[in-house]
Coordinates of C-alpha atoms in Angstrom, one line a residue:
S1 CA 5.5 -24.1 194.6
S2 CA 2.9 -21.5 193.6
R3 CA 5.2 -20.3 190.8
G4 CA 5.3 -23.8 189.3
E5 CA 8.9 -24.4 190.2
V6 CA 10.7 -27.3 191.9
T7 CA 12.5 -25.8 194.9
E8 CA 13.9 -29.0 196.6
T9 CA 13.9 -32.5 195.2
R10 CA 16.1 -35.5 194.7
L11 CA 14.1 -36.5 191.7
P12 CA 15.4 -35.6 188.2
L13 CA 12.4 -33.4 187.5
H14 CA 14.3 -30.3 186.6
A15 CA 15.1 -31.8 183.3
R16 CA 11.4 -32.4 182.6
P17 CA 9.6 -29.0 182.8
E18 CA 6.5 -30.5 181.3
I19 CA 6.1 -32.6 184.4
V20 CA 5.9 -29.5 186.6
T21 CA 3.5 -27.9 184.2
A22 CA 1.2 -30.9 184.2
I23 CA 1.2 -31.1 188.0
A24 CA 0.3 -27.5 188.2
R25 CA -2.6 -28.2 185.9
D26 CA -3.8 -31.1 188.1
E27 CA -2.8 -33.7 185.5
P28 CA -1.3 -37.0 186.5
V29 CA 2.0 -38.0 185.0
I30 CA 3.4 -41.5 184.4
V31 CA 7.1 -42.0 183.7
D32 CA 8.0 -45.3 182.2
E33 CA 11.6 -45.3 183.4
H34 CA 13.5 -43.7 186.3
D35 CA 16.9 -43.9 187.7
A36 CA 16.1 -45.9 190.9
S37 CA 14.9 -49.3 189.4
P38 CA 13.1 -50.5 186.4
G39 CA 9.4 -50.0 186.4
R40 CA 7.1 -47.0 186.4
R41 CA 6.9 -43.8 188.3
C42 CA 3.5 -42.2 188.9
L43 CA 3.2 -38.5 189.9
L44 CA -0.3 -37.6 191.1
P45 CA -1.2 -33.9 191.7
L46 CA -2.1 -33.0 195.3
C47 CA -4.8 -30.4 195.1
L48 CA -6.6 -28.5 197.8
E49 CA -9.4 -26.1 197.2
G50 CA -8.7 -26.2 193.4
R51 CA -5.0 -25.5 193.8
A52 CA -2.1 -27.8 193.3
I53 CA 0.0 -27.8 196.5
G54 CA 2.4 -30.7 195.6
A55 CA 2.6 -34.1 194.0
L56 CA 2.5 -37.7 195.3
V57 CA 5.3 -39.8 193.8
L58 CA 4.8 -43.6 193.6
D59 CA 7.5 -46.0 192.3
V60 CA 5.9 -49.3 191.4
P61 CA 7.4 -52.2 189.5
S62 CA 4.1 -52.5 187.5
L63 CA 1.2 -50.2 187.3
G64 CA -2.0 -51.4 186.0
R65 CA -4.3 -49.5 183.8
S66 CA -7.5 -50.7 185.4
S67 CA -10.1 -48.2 186.7
V68 CA -9.8 -49.7 190.2
A69 CA -6.1 -49.0 190.3
Q70 CA -6.6 -45.5 189.0
E71 CA -9.3 -44.8 191.6
S72 CA -7.1 -46.1 194.4
L73 CA -4.3 -43.8 193.4
S74 CA -6.7 -40.9 193.2
L75 CA -8.0 -41.6 196.7
F76 CA -4.5 -41.9 198.0
A77 CA -3.6 -38.6 196.5
S78 CA -6.7 -36.9 198.0
L79 CA -5.8 -38.2 201.5
A80 CA -2.2 -37.0 201.1
A81 CA -3.4 -33.6 200.0
L82 CA -5.6 -33.3 203.1
A83 CA -2.7 -34.3 205.3
L84 CA -0.4 -31.7 203.7
G85 CA -3.1 -29.1 203.8
R86 CA -4.3 -29.6 207.4
H87 CA -2.5 -26.5 208.5
L88 CA -3.7 -24.4 205.6
P89 CA -6.3 -22.5 207.6
E90 CA -3.8 -21.6 210.3
R91 CA -1.3 -20.6 207.6
R92 CA -3.9 -18.4 205.9
A93 CA -4.8 -16.8 209.2
A94 CA -1.2 -16.1 209.9
E95 CA -0.7 -14.6 206.4
E96 CA -3.8 -12.4 206.8
A97 CA -2.5 -11.2 210.2
L98 CA 0.9 -10.5 208.7
R99 CA -0.8 -8.6 205.8
K100 CA -2.8 -6.4 208.2
S101 CA 0.3 -5.8 210.3
E102 CA 2.3 -4.7 207.3
A103 CA -0.6 -2.4 206.2
R104 CA -0.8 -0.9 209.7
H105 CA 3.0 -0.2 209.7
R106 CA 2.8 1.2 206.2
F107 CA -0.1 3.5 207.2
I108 CA 1.8 4.7 210.3
A109 CA 4.9 5.4 208.2
D110 CA 2.9 7.3 205.5
L111 CA 1.0 9.3 208.2
S112 CA 4.2 10.2 210.0
T113 CA 5.7 11.4 206.7
L114 CA 2.6 13.5 206.0
L115 CA 2.6 15.0 209.4
S116 CA 6.2 16.0 209.1
Q117 CA 5.5 17.8 205.9
I118 CA 2.7 20.0 207.3
A119 CA 3.9 23.1 209.3
D120 CA 0.6 25.0 209.2
P121 CA -1.6 24.1 212.1
D122 CA -4.7 25.5 210.3
T123 CA -4.4 22.9 207.5
L124 CA -2.9 20.0 209.4
L125 CA -6.2 18.4 210.5
G126 CA -7.8 19.2 207.2
R127 CA -5.3 17.1 205.3
V128 CA -4.8 14.3 207.8
S129 CA -8.4 13.6 208.9
P130 CA -9.6 12.4 205.4
V131 CA -6.6 10.0 205.3
I132 CA -7.5 8.6 208.7
A133 CA -11.2 8.2 207.8
E134 CA -10.3 6.4 204.5
H135 CA -7.9 4.0 206.2
F136 CA -10.4 3.0 209.0
G137 CA -13.3 2.9 206.6
V138 CA -15.5 5.4 208.4
D139 CA -17.7 8.2 207.2
Q140 CA -16.4 10.9 209.5
C141 CA -13.3 11.9 211.5
A142 CA -13.4 14.8 213.9
C143 CA -11.0 16.3 216.4
I144 CA -12.5 17.9 219.6
E145 CA -10.3 20.0 221.8
V146 CA -10.8 20.3 225.6
D147 CA -9.7 23.4 227.6
A148 CA -7.5 23.1 230.7
A149 CA -10.5 23.1 233.0
G150 CA -12.1 20.3 231.1
S151 CA -15.4 22.2 230.9
H152 CA -15.3 23.7 227.4
L153 CA -15.1 21.7 224.2
Q154 CA -14.4 22.9 220.7
V155 CA -14.6 21.0 217.4
S156 CA -11.2 21.8 215.8
Y157 CA -12.0 20.0 212.6
T158 CA -14.5 17.5 211.1
T159 CA -14.6 16.0 207.7
Q160 CA -17.1 17.9 205.5
W161 CA -18.7 15.6 202.9
E162 CA -22.1 14.2 202.2
R163 CA -21.3 10.9 204.0
A164 CA -20.6 12.8 207.3
V165 CA -22.8 11.4 210.1
L166 CA -22.7 14.5 212.3
R167 CA -22.8 17.6 210.1
E168 CA -23.3 20.2 212.7
E169 CA -20.9 21.1 215.5
H170 CA -23.6 21.1 218.2
D171 CA -24.5 17.5 217.1
I172 CA -21.0 16.4 217.8
L173 CA -20.8 18.2 221.2
R174 CA -24.1 16.6 222.2
L175 CA -22.3 13.3 222.4
F176 CA -20.1 14.5 225.2
T177 CA -22.2 14.2 228.2
V178 CA -20.9 14.6 231.7
E179 CA -20.6 10.8 232.1
T180 CA -18.8 10.6 228.7
L181 CA -16.3 13.3 229.7
A182 CA -15.7 11.6 233.0
R183 CA -14.8 8.4 231.3
L184 CA -12.6 10.1 228.7
S185 CA -10.8 12.0 231.5
A186 CA -10.1 8.7 233.2
G187 CA -8.5 7.5 230.0
E188 CA -11.3 5.2 228.9
L189 CA -12.2 4.5 225.3
V190 CA -15.8 5.4 224.6
F191 CA -18.0 3.5 222.1
L192 CA -20.9 5.6 221.1
A193 CA -22.6 2.7 219.4
D194 CA -21.9 -0.7 218.2
L195 CA -23.7 -4.0 217.4
I196 CA -24.2 -4.7 221.0
S197 CA -25.3 -1.5 222.7
P198 CA -27.5 1.0 220.7
G199 CA -26.1 4.5 220.2
P200 CA -27.8 7.8 221.2
T201 CA -30.5 9.2 218.9
L202 CA -29.3 12.5 217.5
G203 CA -32.2 13.4 215.3
D204 CA -35.4 12.2 213.7
Y205 CA -33.7 10.8 210.6
W206 CA -30.3 9.4 211.5
S207 CA -27.9 8.5 214.3
P208 CA -24.4 7.0 214.2
A209 CA -24.6 3.2 213.9
A210 CA -21.0 2.9 215.1
G211 CA -18.8 5.5 216.7
V212 CA -15.7 5.5 218.9
V213 CA -14.0 8.3 220.8
M214 CA -10.3 8.1 221.5
P215 CA -9.0 10.4 224.3
V216 CA -5.6 12.1 224.2
H217 CA -4.0 13.1 227.4
R218 CA -1.3 15.7 228.0
Q219 CA 0.4 16.0 231.4
G220 CA -2.3 13.9 233.0
Q221 CA -5.2 15.9 231.7
L222 CA -7.6 15.3 228.8
A223 CA -6.5 17.5 226.0
A224 CA -8.4 16.3 222.9
C225 CA -10.6 13.5 221.5
F226 CA -10.7 11.9 218.1
L227 CA -14.1 10.8 216.9
L228 CA -14.6 8.2 214.2
A229 CA -18.2 7.6 213.2
C230 CA -19.9 5.6 210.4
R231 CA -23.5 4.9 209.4
S232 CA -23.2 1.2 209.0
P233 CA -22.8 -1.1 212.1
R234 CA -19.4 -2.5 212.8
F235 CA -17.2 -4.0 215.4
W236 CA -13.9 -2.4 216.3
T237 CA -11.1 -4.9 216.6
E238 CA -8.3 -4.7 219.1
G239 CA -5.9 -4.0 216.3
E240 CA -7.9 -1.1 215.0
I241 CA -8.2 0.4 218.6
N242 CA -4.5 0.2 219.1
L243 CA -3.8 1.7 215.7
L244 CA -6.3 4.5 216.4
R245 CA -4.6 5.3 219.8
T246 CA -1.3 5.6 218.0
V247 CA -2.8 7.8 215.3
A248 CA -4.5 10.1 217.7
V249 CA -1.4 10.7 219.8
R250 CA 0.9 11.3 216.9
T251 CA -1.6 13.6 215.2
W252 CA -2.2 15.6 218.3
L253 CA 1.6 15.9 219.0
A254 CA 2.1 17.1 215.4
L255 CA -0.7 19.7 215.9
E256 CA 0.9 20.9 219.1
N257 CA 4.3 21.1 217.6
S258 CA 3.0 23.1 214.6
R259 CA 1.3 25.5 216.9
L260 CA 4.4 25.9 219.0
L261 CA 6.4 26.5 215.9
R262 CA 4.0 29.2 214.7
A263 CA 4.1 30.9 218.1
T264 CA 7.9 30.8 218.1
Q265 CA 8.0 32.2 214.7
E266 CA 5.6 35.0 215.6
A267 CA 7.6 35.7 218.8
L268 CA 10.8 35.9 216.8
A269 CA 9.2 38.2 214.3
E270 CA 7.9 40.5 217.1
R271 CA 11.3 40.5 218.7
D272 CA 13.0 41.5 215.4
A273 CA 10.5 44.3 215.0
M274 CA 11.2 45.5 218.5
V275 CA 14.9 45.3 217.9
G276 CA 14.4 47.4 214.8
L277 CA 12.4 50.0 216.6
L278 CA 15.0 50.1 219.4
T279 CA 17.8 50.5 217.0
E280 CA 16.0 53.3 215.3
S281 CA 15.3 55.0 218.6
E282 CA 18.9 54.8 219.7
E283 CA 20.1 56.3 216.4
R284 CA 17.7 59.2 216.8
F285 CA 18.8 59.8 220.4
R286 CA 22.5 59.6 219.4
Q287 CA 21.9 62.3 216.7
L288 CA 20.0 64.4 219.2
A289 CA 22.8 64.1 221.8
E290 CA 25.6 64.9 219.4
N291 CA 23.9 68.0 218.1
N292 CA 22.7 69.3 221.4
H293 CA 24.9 71.9 223.2
S294 CA 23.2 71.5 226.5
V295 CA 24.6 69.7 229.5
F296 CA 22.5 66.7 230.5
W297 CA 22.8 63.2 231.8
I298 CA 20.5 60.2 232.4
M299 CA 20.3 58.2 235.6
E300 CA 18.8 54.8 236.2
L301 CA 16.6 54.5 239.2
P302 CA 16.4 53.2 241.9
E303 CA 20.1 52.3 241.8
R304 CA 21.0 56.0 241.0
R305 CA 23.4 54.8 238.4
L306 CA 24.3 57.1 235.5
I307 CA 23.9 55.4 232.1
Y308 CA 24.6 58.4 229.9
V309 CA 26.5 61.7 230.1
S310 CA 26.4 64.2 227.2
P311 CA 29.6 65.0 225.4
V312 CA 29.1 68.7 226.2
A313 CA 29.1 67.9 229.9
V314 CA 32.4 66.1 229.6
R315 CA 33.9 68.8 227.4
R316 CA 32.6 71.9 229.1
W317 CA 32.4 70.8 232.8
G318 CA 35.1 68.2 232.7
L319 CA 32.8 65.6 234.2
N320 CA 34.0 62.0 234.2
P321 CA 31.4 59.8 232.4
H322 CA 32.9 56.7 234.1
V323 CA 31.9 57.8 237.6
P324 CA 28.6 56.0 238.2
H325 CA 27.1 58.2 240.9
P326 CA 26.6 62.0 240.7
E327 CA 27.2 62.3 244.5
D328 CA 30.9 62.2 243.7
G329 CA 32.7 65.5 244.4
S330 CA 33.7 66.0 240.8
W331 CA 30.1 66.4 239.8
W332 CA 29.6 69.4 242.1
A333 CA 32.7 71.3 241.0
P334 CA 31.0 73.2 238.2
V335 CA 28.2 74.3 240.5
H336 CA 28.6 77.6 242.2
P337 CA 29.2 77.1 246.0
A338 CA 26.2 79.3 246.8
D339 CA 24.0 77.0 244.8
H340 CA 25.2 73.7 246.2
E341 CA 22.5 73.4 248.8
A342 CA 19.7 74.4 246.5
V343 CA 20.9 72.0 243.8
Q344 CA 21.3 69.1 246.2
R345 CA 17.7 69.7 247.6
A346 CA 16.4 69.7 244.0
L347 CA 18.3 66.6 243.1
Q348 CA 17.1 64.7 246.2
A349 CA 13.5 65.8 245.7
G350 CA 13.7 64.6 242.1
L351 CA 15.2 61.3 243.1
A352 CA 12.6 60.8 245.8
K353 CA 9.8 61.0 243.1

């Protein structure tokens, strides 16, 4: 193995560590005696691209020392090494694909952890965008929000450093033509420039050599776009595109959740403030009512339902505070009979207003 260990064998090599060491160094080994039959055992290293990948074991009754015999054994070992290593390119490609897959999953996990730790929507994009730009190897990462009508765009954040391709907000917004917005609204990925089609010229001195815009939709409408741009030409692989799609959606959802959390916290704070003011107002009213010697009551319109009767009215006039409507006869008992009609007209006129 690559660690210089014998992992599976029926040969008594475990008792001879110097044999393994010699094979790893691409040195042939000849053993004069072995447990199978009298004679010699020859172990020739099998090397591929300068690395020992195994050993060819030959048991022969007699092994000559001539150069012809040695060359034949070396040729045989080379052919065996090629046979064993014929799948090496496929294996290396599979190992590279596995490495990239592990890197993508590790990046998604780290990004999700970072997003869960940021509750402030004003700083979320500022902390996440440089991480995204570094992972994808681009010079700039920007987030562009789209209003509900799809007609107004606003750059929520863009990386601000010397390598940034588009340093002004209007330069970024110039990329989003009517055709580009239509394609993004349809859910298409837009390549601003690559090695096949030239990108738009955005100035006399520079233009993005490679840029990709990933749309993010919410409830069937274009909500935002994530722009990755770099100065040097490059191809965007399918794995990178799929990863960018996942990153854009997760980042936007985290931003929406942080904004919703802030709005909820502000609403709760406002409600608590209103509850405090209401409690203070009720306390002042209670003190006023308890220290006022006038008869008064409060009615809720248009139901004409009494919600408050002063203690003086109950004590002095004998009114029942549990009777919800003043039209009840007990409410007119304290009124002089000669004033009944005038009081009723005044009450009806007041209620009509």
